[in-house]
């Protein structure tokens, strides 16, 4: 059974957090969420005021040592900024990529992926083709990344997407990567997804 | 500024709770959420394990006396059952409809609307055209309601929809009802919604 770690901070976009969490659970993926520098230790106040309790209040050493198959960074500008400002998050992104594990970023979440890359070579520092929310496109292009305006982009284990309206497509694309096309199709029907996401 | 009350119970479908909350907030609607018989007093454990803290831990008298413009019942089978089992919720649904206010139900949430109707006449007890998750269709048709398989149905102030995959359409349809078509269009773009929801 694959497993995924989803990060959450104050200001994380709640649809972009909850949709992968929910859809992964439906697919049988073991999901855990962890808070990043939460003001209130117990819960995150998301970008549109929904309050969510992560499974682990912080990204502690024990959690960072656990072996997950995928790492997910939702967007929301202030939430993504918290990821960018956390050395532990940036290190975690590099570590996942170095080990060939899936990293998924949506909306402004892609800025943390971009920030994680250092000039040191290796798989963890490789620039890939990405997308993001249009509002942070220039920032990403300015750092020399190959940019696409597709609703979801998969490149060398990195899955990126654009906003709350693409969260379902993002989540299902990652399910397909981790569990296969059949599992994706199995869970799509009961959720009554649109023909074209 | 319109206002909306969104209910949440243990087993509520988290995408169906969070999507209206988030989208309404983007539209400038004042949103409050209230727990219904939560096992843990502070938070709801949703259908796929996301833990959410409602703004009000319970549907107390003070909250029931407040004047909201819309009442929203998300789905998730166990969550909808908790709504069906709560006399306060069923009374609230009738009260909103009696006053000509919007009631929105998605997925299994429609079963609580159906259960709220008594044989006493009045606007609050009127059967309207609805949809729901396919899994509870027979239950609703069996009670003599007019049923549609459209992804969203609007009939006499009652907005119903089908599942997590229709939550964005459901939320945007209610924004259009409460704030107009222009507001709906204004918030759709930045969320990067698909052409057809
Ligand atoms: Cu965003």
Short mmCIF file of C-alpha atoms and ligand atoms in Angstrom, two decimals:
data_model
loop_
_atom_site.label_atom_id
_atom_site.label_comp_id
_atom_site.label_asym_id
_atom_site.label_seq_id
_atom_site.Cartn_x
_atom_site.Cartn_y
_atom_site.Cartn_z
CA UNK A 1 0.00 0.00 0.00
CA UNK A 2 1.58 3.31 -1.03
CA UNK A 3 1.77 6.14 1.50
CA UNK A 4 1.74 9.92 1.23
CA UNK A 5 2.66 12.83 3.46
CA UNK A 6 0.69 16.05 2.92
CA UNK A 7 1.96 19.28 4.45
CA UNK A 8 -0.26 22.03 5.84
CA UNK A 9 0.50 25.53 7.16
CA UNK A 10 -1.55 28.56 8.20
CA UNK A 11 -2.88 29.96 4.93
CA UNK A 12 -2.83 26.66 3.02
CA UNK A 13 -5.58 26.48 0.39
CA UNK A 14 -8.09 24.11 2.01
CA UNK A 15 -9.51 22.60 -1.20
CA UNK A 16 -5.96 21.82 -2.34
CA UNK A 17 -5.20 20.12 0.98
CA UNK A 18 -8.44 18.21 1.47
CA UNK A 19 -8.91 16.95 -2.11
CA UNK A 20 -5.66 14.93 -2.31
CA UNK A 21 -6.15 13.70 1.29
CA UNK A 22 -9.68 12.47 0.55
CA UNK A 23 -8.99 11.06 -2.92
CA UNK A 24 -5.79 9.26 -1.81
CA UNK A 25 -7.67 7.68 1.11
CA UNK A 26 -10.36 6.46 -1.30
CA UNK A 27 -7.56 4.87 -3.39
CA UNK A 28 -6.23 2.96 -0.37
CA UNK A 29 -3.14 5.14 0.02
CA UNK A 30 -2.05 5.59 3.65
CA UNK A 31 -2.20 9.34 4.19
CA UNK A 32 -0.63 11.43 6.93
CA UNK A 33 -0.65 15.19 7.25
CA UNK A 34 1.85 17.33 9.15
CA UNK A 35 1.72 20.96 10.22
CA UNK A 36 4.48 23.40 9.31
CA UNK A 37 5.11 26.15 11.89
CA UNK A 38 1.46 26.44 12.95
CA UNK A 39 0.70 29.47 15.14
CA UNK A 40 -1.84 27.47 17.06
CA UNK A 41 -0.04 24.20 17.76
CA UNK A 42 -3.10 22.01 17.17
CA UNK A 43 -4.67 23.26 13.95
CA UNK A 44 -4.01 25.21 10.77
CA UNK A 45 -6.16 28.21 9.85
CA UNK A 46 -6.46 27.76 6.10
CA UNK A 47 -6.66 30.44 3.41
CA UNK A 48 -10.48 30.76 3.51
CA UNK A 49 -10.80 30.23 7.27
CA UNK A 50 -11.42 26.48 7.46
CA UNK A 51 -9.58 25.12 10.51
CA UNK A 52 -7.93 21.73 10.00
CA UNK A 53 -6.13 19.51 12.52
CA UNK A 54 -3.18 17.75 10.89
CA UNK A 55 -2.41 14.18 11.95
CA UNK A 56 0.97 15.37 13.26
CA UNK A 57 1.15 18.92 14.60
CA UNK A 58 4.68 19.43 13.26
CA UNK A 59 7.22 17.99 10.89
CA UNK A 60 9.32 16.44 13.62
CA UNK A 61 12.41 14.32 13.14
CA UNK A 62 10.56 11.06 13.65
CA UNK A 63 8.14 11.92 10.86
CA UNK A 64 10.91 13.07 8.56
CA UNK A 65 12.63 9.71 9.03
CA UNK A 66 9.51 7.77 8.01
CA UNK A 67 9.39 6.32 4.53
CA UNK A 68 6.53 7.77 2.50
CA UNK A 69 6.12 7.19 -1.24
CA UNK A 70 4.92 10.71 -2.00
CA UNK A 71 5.15 14.24 -0.61
CA UNK A 72 2.38 16.75 -1.35
CA UNK A 73 2.60 20.56 -1.08
CA UNK A 74 -0.73 22.36 -1.44
CA UNK A 75 -0.91 26.04 -2.40
CA UNK A 76 -2.43 29.14 -0.92
CA UNK A 77 0.06 32.02 -1.01
CA UNK A 78 0.74 32.33 2.77
CA UNK A 79 0.84 28.54 3.19
CA UNK A 80 3.34 28.17 0.33
CA UNK A 81 5.42 30.99 1.83
CA UNK A 82 5.59 29.04 5.11
CA UNK A 83 6.89 26.03 3.15
CA UNK A 84 9.47 28.23 1.38
CA UNK A 85 10.61 29.63 4.74
CA UNK A 86 11.07 26.17 6.31
CA UNK A 87 14.50 24.61 5.88
CA UNK A 88 13.00 21.28 7.00
CA UNK A 89 10.42 21.39 4.18
CA UNK A 90 12.98 22.33 1.51
CA UNK A 91 15.28 19.55 2.70
CA UNK A 92 12.39 17.08 2.65
CA UNK A 93 11.52 17.99 -0.94
CA UNK A 94 15.13 17.42 -2.00
CA UNK A 95 15.29 14.12 -0.06
CA UNK A 96 12.12 12.74 -1.69
CA UNK A 97 13.39 13.62 -5.16
CA UNK A 98 16.87 12.29 -4.44
CA UNK A 99 15.28 8.93 -3.56
CA UNK A 100 13.18 8.96 -6.75
CA UNK A 101 9.93 9.43 -4.82
CA UNK A 102 6.95 11.39 -6.08
CA UNK A 103 6.64 15.09 -5.19
CA UNK A 104 3.32 16.81 -5.95
CA UNK A 105 2.83 20.60 -5.83
CA UNK A 106 -0.28 22.55 -6.66
CA UNK A 107 -0.93 26.27 -7.09
CA UNK A 108 1.64 28.35 -5.18
CA UNK A 109 3.02 25.09 -3.74
CA UNK A 110 5.29 24.88 -6.79
CA UNK A 111 7.29 27.87 -5.47
CA UNK A 112 8.58 25.70 -2.61
CA UNK A 113 9.76 23.07 -5.10
CA UNK A 114 11.58 25.82 -7.01
CA UNK A 115 13.10 27.20 -3.83
CA UNK A 116 14.26 23.72 -2.73
CA UNK A 117 16.65 23.38 -5.66
CA UNK A 118 20.28 24.22 -4.92
CA UNK A 119 23.26 24.52 -7.27
CA UNK A 120 24.69 21.19 -6.22
CA UNK A 121 23.55 18.71 -8.83
CA UNK A 122 21.89 15.34 -8.20
CA UNK A 123 18.30 14.23 -8.72
CA UNK A 124 17.10 16.35 -5.80
CA UNK A 125 18.27 19.54 -7.48
CA UNK A 126 17.11 18.88 -11.02
CA UNK A 127 14.84 21.42 -12.75
CA UNK A 128 11.85 19.73 -14.39
CA UNK A 129 8.86 20.90 -16.39
CA UNK A 130 6.19 22.35 -14.07
CA UNK A 131 3.01 24.36 -13.83
CA UNK A 132 1.56 26.47 -10.99
CA UNK A 133 -1.06 29.08 -10.25
CA UNK A 134 -0.72 31.78 -12.97
CA UNK A 135 0.00 34.38 -10.23
CA UNK A 136 3.39 32.81 -9.47
CA UNK A 137 4.35 31.88 -13.04
CA UNK A 138 6.88 34.72 -13.53
CA UNK A 139 8.69 33.82 -10.32
CA UNK A 140 9.17 30.25 -11.59
CA UNK A 141 10.05 31.13 -15.18
CA UNK A 142 12.48 33.73 -13.82
CA UNK A 143 14.41 30.94 -12.08
CA UNK A 144 14.90 29.19 -15.39
CA UNK A 145 12.31 26.40 -15.03
CA UNK A 146 10.51 24.94 -18.05
CA UNK A 147 6.89 26.09 -17.61
CA UNK A 148 3.64 24.68 -18.99
CA UNK A 149 0.07 26.02 -18.77
CA UNK A 150 -1.45 22.53 -18.81
CA UNK A 151 -3.84 21.79 -15.91
CA UNK A 152 -1.50 19.07 -14.65
CA UNK A 153 2.10 18.28 -15.58
CA UNK A 154 4.00 15.06 -14.81
CA UNK A 155 7.76 15.15 -15.32
CA UNK A 156 10.31 12.77 -13.77
CA UNK A 157 8.31 12.02 -10.65
CA UNK A 158 7.20 15.61 -10.12
CA UNK A 159 3.46 16.28 -10.48
CA UNK A 160 2.37 19.93 -10.57
CA UNK A 161 -0.99 21.61 -11.03
CA UNK A 162 -2.69 25.04 -10.98
CA UNK A 163 -5.40 25.77 -8.40
CA UNK A 164 -8.47 24.64 -6.44
CA UNK A 165 -10.28 23.98 -9.73
CA UNK A 166 -7.60 21.49 -10.79
CA UNK A 167 -7.25 19.79 -7.37
CA UNK A 168 -9.34 16.76 -8.37
CA UNK A 169 -7.31 16.22 -11.56
CA UNK A 170 -4.09 16.66 -9.55
CA UNK A 171 -5.16 14.10 -6.94
CA UNK A 172 -6.36 11.54 -9.50
CA UNK A 173 -3.18 11.92 -11.56
CA UNK A 174 -1.10 11.10 -8.47
CA UNK A 175 -3.37 8.12 -7.71
CA UNK A 176 -2.67 6.86 -11.23
CA UNK A 177 1.10 7.31 -10.68
CA UNK A 178 1.07 5.47 -7.33
CA UNK A 179 -1.68 2.87 -7.82
CA UNK A 180 -2.29 2.58 -11.57
CA UNK A 181 -4.95 3.58 -14.06
CA UNK A 182 -7.49 1.00 -12.90
CA UNK A 183 -7.52 2.31 -9.34
CA UNK A 184 -7.98 5.83 -10.68
CA UNK A 185 -10.99 4.73 -12.72
CA UNK A 186 -12.43 2.72 -9.83
CA UNK A 187 -12.60 5.75 -7.52
CA UNK A 188 -13.60 8.35 -10.14
CA UNK A 189 -17.09 6.92 -10.76
CA UNK A 190 -18.47 7.04 -7.19
CA UNK A 191 -17.22 10.63 -6.79
CA UNK A 192 -19.32 11.68 -9.84
CA UNK A 193 -16.41 13.50 -11.48
CA UNK A 194 -16.92 15.49 -14.67
CA UNK A 195 -15.92 13.91 -17.99
CA UNK A 196 -13.12 16.44 -18.48
CA UNK A 197 -11.23 17.65 -15.42
CA UNK B 1 -23.35 40.60 2.38
CA UNK B 2 -25.12 37.22 2.31
CA UNK B 3 -24.36 34.66 4.98
CA UNK B 4 -24.36 30.87 5.09
CA UNK B 5 -24.36 28.20 7.77
CA UNK B 6 -22.66 24.91 6.86
CA UNK B 7 -23.22 21.86 9.04
CA UNK B 8 -20.63 19.21 9.79
CA UNK B 9 -20.79 15.87 11.61
CA UNK B 10 -18.46 12.93 12.13
CA UNK B 11 -18.39 11.19 8.74
CA UNK B 12 -19.17 14.30 6.69
CA UNK B 13 -17.56 14.18 3.23
CA UNK B 14 -14.68 16.65 3.61
CA UNK B 15 -14.52 17.81 -0.03
CA UNK B 16 -18.26 18.55 0.12
CA UNK B 17 -17.81 20.57 3.32
CA UNK B 18 -14.65 22.47 2.42
CA UNK B 19 -15.52 23.36 -1.18
CA UNK B 20 -18.66 25.42 -0.39
CA UNK B 21 -16.93 26.97 2.65
CA UNK B 22 -13.93 28.06 0.59
CA UNK B 23 -15.84 29.15 -2.53
CA UNK B 24 -18.44 31.10 -0.51
CA UNK B 25 -15.66 32.93 1.36
CA UNK B 26 -14.05 33.84 -1.96
CA UNK B 27 -17.43 35.29 -3.04
CA UNK B 28 -17.62 37.51 0.07
CA UNK B 29 -20.32 35.42 1.74
CA UNK B 30 -20.01 35.34 5.55
CA UNK B 31 -19.63 31.65 6.36
CA UNK B 32 -20.05 29.86 9.66
CA UNK B 33 -19.87 26.15 10.33
CA UNK B 34 -21.48 24.24 13.18
CA UNK B 35 -20.91 20.73 14.47
CA UNK B 36 -23.77 18.25 14.85
CA UNK B 37 -23.36 15.79 17.72
CA UNK B 38 -19.59 15.53 17.41
CA UNK B 39 -18.04 12.69 19.44
CA UNK B 40 -15.01 14.80 20.14
CA UNK B 41 -16.49 18.15 21.13
CA UNK B 42 -13.90 20.24 19.28
CA UNK B 43 -13.57 18.68 15.84
CA UNK B 44 -15.29 16.44 13.30
CA UNK B 45 -13.57 13.33 11.96
CA UNK B 46 -14.65 13.43 8.34
CA UNK B 47 -15.39 10.49 6.02
CA UNK B 48 -11.79 10.13 4.76
CA UNK B 49 -10.12 10.98 8.09
CA UNK B 50 -9.55 14.73 7.68
CA UNK B 51 -10.17 16.41 11.04
CA UNK B 52 -11.97 19.76 10.85
CA UNK B 53 -12.78 22.25 13.64
CA UNK B 54 -16.13 23.89 13.02
CA UNK B 55 -16.56 27.57 13.94
CA UNK B 56 -19.21 26.56 16.49
CA UNK B 57 -18.82 23.16 18.14
CA UNK B 58 -22.58 22.59 18.22
CA UNK B 59 -25.85 23.83 16.81
CA UNK B 60 -26.84 25.69 19.97
CA UNK B 61 -29.94 27.83 20.41
CA UNK B 62 -28.07 31.08 19.89
CA UNK B 63 -26.81 29.91 16.53
CA UNK B 64 -30.22 28.58 15.51
CA UNK B 65 -31.71 32.00 16.23
CA UNK B 66 -29.21 33.78 13.95
CA UNK B 67 -30.38 34.90 10.55
CA UNK B 68 -28.42 33.20 7.79
CA UNK B 69 -29.38 33.42 4.12
CA UNK B 70 -28.48 29.83 3.32
CA UNK B 71 -28.12 26.45 5.03
CA UNK B 72 -25.77 23.83 3.58
CA UNK B 73 -25.82 20.08 4.27
CA UNK B 74 -22.81 18.19 2.89
CA UNK B 75 -22.94 14.46 2.30
CA UNK B 76 -20.94 11.47 3.40
CA UNK B 77 -23.22 8.62 4.50
CA UNK B 78 -22.48 8.70 8.27
CA UNK B 79 -22.52 12.51 8.35
CA UNK B 80 -25.87 12.66 6.57
CA UNK B 81 -27.22 10.03 8.98
CA UNK B 82 -26.23 12.27 11.90
CA UNK B 83 -28.20 15.11 10.26
CA UNK B 84 -31.21 12.80 9.75
CA UNK B 85 -31.03 11.74 13.42
CA UNK B 86 -30.95 15.33 14.72
CA UNK B 87 -34.34 16.93 15.41
CA UNK B 88 -32.59 20.32 15.59
CA UNK B 89 -31.21 19.89 12.07
CA UNK B 90 -34.54 18.74 10.59
CA UNK B 91 -36.31 21.67 12.27
CA UNK B 92 -33.67 24.07 10.95
CA UNK B 93 -34.14 22.81 7.38
CA UNK B 94 -37.91 23.35 7.64
CA UNK B 95 -37.40 26.82 9.18
CA UNK B 96 -35.06 27.96 6.40
CA UNK B 97 -37.46 26.79 3.72
CA UNK B 98 -40.49 28.25 5.52
CA UNK B 99 -38.75 31.65 5.42
CA UNK B 100 -37.93 31.27 1.73
CA UNK B 101 -34.20 30.92 2.37
CA UNK B 102 -31.83 28.80 0.33
CA UNK B 103 -31.17 25.21 1.40
CA UNK B 104 -28.32 23.36 -0.35
CA UNK B 105 -27.76 19.60 -0.05
CA UNK B 106 -25.11 17.51 -1.77
CA UNK B 107 -24.60 13.75 -2.05
CA UNK B 108 -26.29 11.91 0.85
CA UNK B 109 -27.11 15.32 2.39
CA UNK B 110 -30.33 15.27 0.35
CA UNK B 111 -31.65 12.48 2.58
CA UNK B 112 -31.88 14.93 5.49
CA UNK B 113 -33.92 17.32 3.36
CA UNK B 114 -36.26 14.44 2.50
CA UNK B 115 -36.50 13.38 6.14
CA UNK B 116 -37.25 16.97 7.25
CA UNK B 117 -40.54 17.08 5.35
CA UNK B 118 -43.65 16.37 7.44
CA UNK B 119 -47.26 15.90 6.37
CA UNK B 120 -48.26 19.35 7.54
CA UNK B 121 -48.18 21.54 4.46
CA UNK B 122 -46.46 24.92 4.16
CA UNK B 123 -43.33 25.92 2.24
CA UNK B 124 -41.13 24.08 4.73
CA UNK B 125 -42.78 20.77 3.90
CA UNK B 126 -42.98 21.06 0.13
CA UNK B 127 -41.45 18.34 -2.06
CA UNK B 128 -39.28 19.81 -4.80
CA UNK B 129 -37.19 18.40 -7.64
CA UNK B 130 -33.85 17.12 -6.32
CA UNK B 131 -30.77 15.09 -7.05
CA UNK B 132 -28.34 13.24 -4.74
CA UNK B 133 -25.60 10.65 -4.76
CA UNK B 134 -26.84 7.71 -6.89
CA UNK B 135 -26.48 5.40 -3.86
CA UNK B 136 -29.41 7.08 -2.07
CA UNK B 137 -31.59 7.69 -5.13
CA UNK B 138 -34.06 4.88 -4.40
CA UNK B 139 -34.61 6.11 -0.86
CA UNK B 140 -35.59 9.54 -2.19
CA UNK B 141 -37.70 8.35 -5.10
CA UNK B 142 -39.43 5.94 -2.73
CA UNK B 143 -40.63 8.91 -0.68
CA UNK B 144 -42.33 10.37 -3.75
CA UNK B 145 -39.84 13.11 -4.62
CA UNK B 146 -39.27 14.24 -8.19
CA UNK B 147 -35.72 13.07 -9.00
CA UNK B 148 -33.20 14.27 -11.58
CA UNK B 149 -29.78 12.90 -12.55
CA UNK B 150 -28.44 16.34 -13.47
CA UNK B 151 -25.16 17.30 -11.70
CA UNK B 152 -26.93 20.18 -9.95
CA UNK B 153 -30.64 20.95 -9.57
CA UNK B 154 -32.18 24.27 -8.50
CA UNK B 155 -35.88 24.20 -7.58
CA UNK B 156 -37.73 26.76 -5.47
CA UNK B 157 -34.75 27.76 -3.36
CA UNK B 158 -33.47 24.22 -2.93
CA UNK B 159 -30.11 23.45 -4.57
CA UNK B 160 -29.04 19.79 -4.69
CA UNK B 161 -26.05 18.01 -6.17
CA UNK B 162 -24.39 14.58 -6.42
CA UNK B 163 -20.92 14.05 -4.93
CA UNK B 164 -17.36 15.29 -4.33
CA UNK B 165 -16.88 15.60 -8.09
CA UNK B 166 -19.81 18.03 -8.34
CA UNK B 167 -18.93 20.06 -5.21
CA UNK B 168 -17.38 22.95 -7.17
CA UNK B 169 -20.44 23.21 -9.45
CA UNK B 170 -22.71 23.02 -6.39
CA UNK B 171 -20.81 25.81 -4.59
CA UNK B 172 -20.66 28.08 -7.64
CA UNK B 173 -24.37 27.56 -8.37
CA UNK B 174 -25.20 28.72 -4.84
CA UNK B 175 -22.86 31.73 -5.22
CA UNK B 176 -24.82 32.64 -8.35
CA UNK B 177 -28.12 32.32 -6.45
CA UNK B 178 -26.91 34.47 -3.52
CA UNK B 179 -24.56 36.97 -5.23
CA UNK B 180 -25.35 36.88 -8.95
CA UNK B 181 -23.76 35.57 -12.13
CA UNK B 182 -21.01 38.22 -12.23
CA UNK B 183 -19.67 37.26 -8.81
CA UNK B 184 -19.67 33.62 -9.87
CA UNK B 185 -17.63 34.46 -12.95
CA UNK B 186 -15.28 36.70 -10.98
CA UNK B 187 -14.24 33.90 -8.60
CA UNK B 188 -14.20 31.05 -11.15
CA UNK B 189 -11.19 32.35 -13.11
CA UNK B 190 -8.62 32.55 -10.29
CA UNK B 191 -9.59 29.04 -9.12
CA UNK B 192 -8.71 27.66 -12.62
CA UNK B 193 -11.97 25.74 -12.90
CA UNK B 194 -12.62 23.43 -15.84
CA UNK B 195 -14.78 24.71 -18.74
CA UNK B 196 -17.52 22.20 -17.93
CA UNK B 197 -18.17 21.32 -14.32
CU1 LIG C 1 -3.30 29.54 -4.73
#
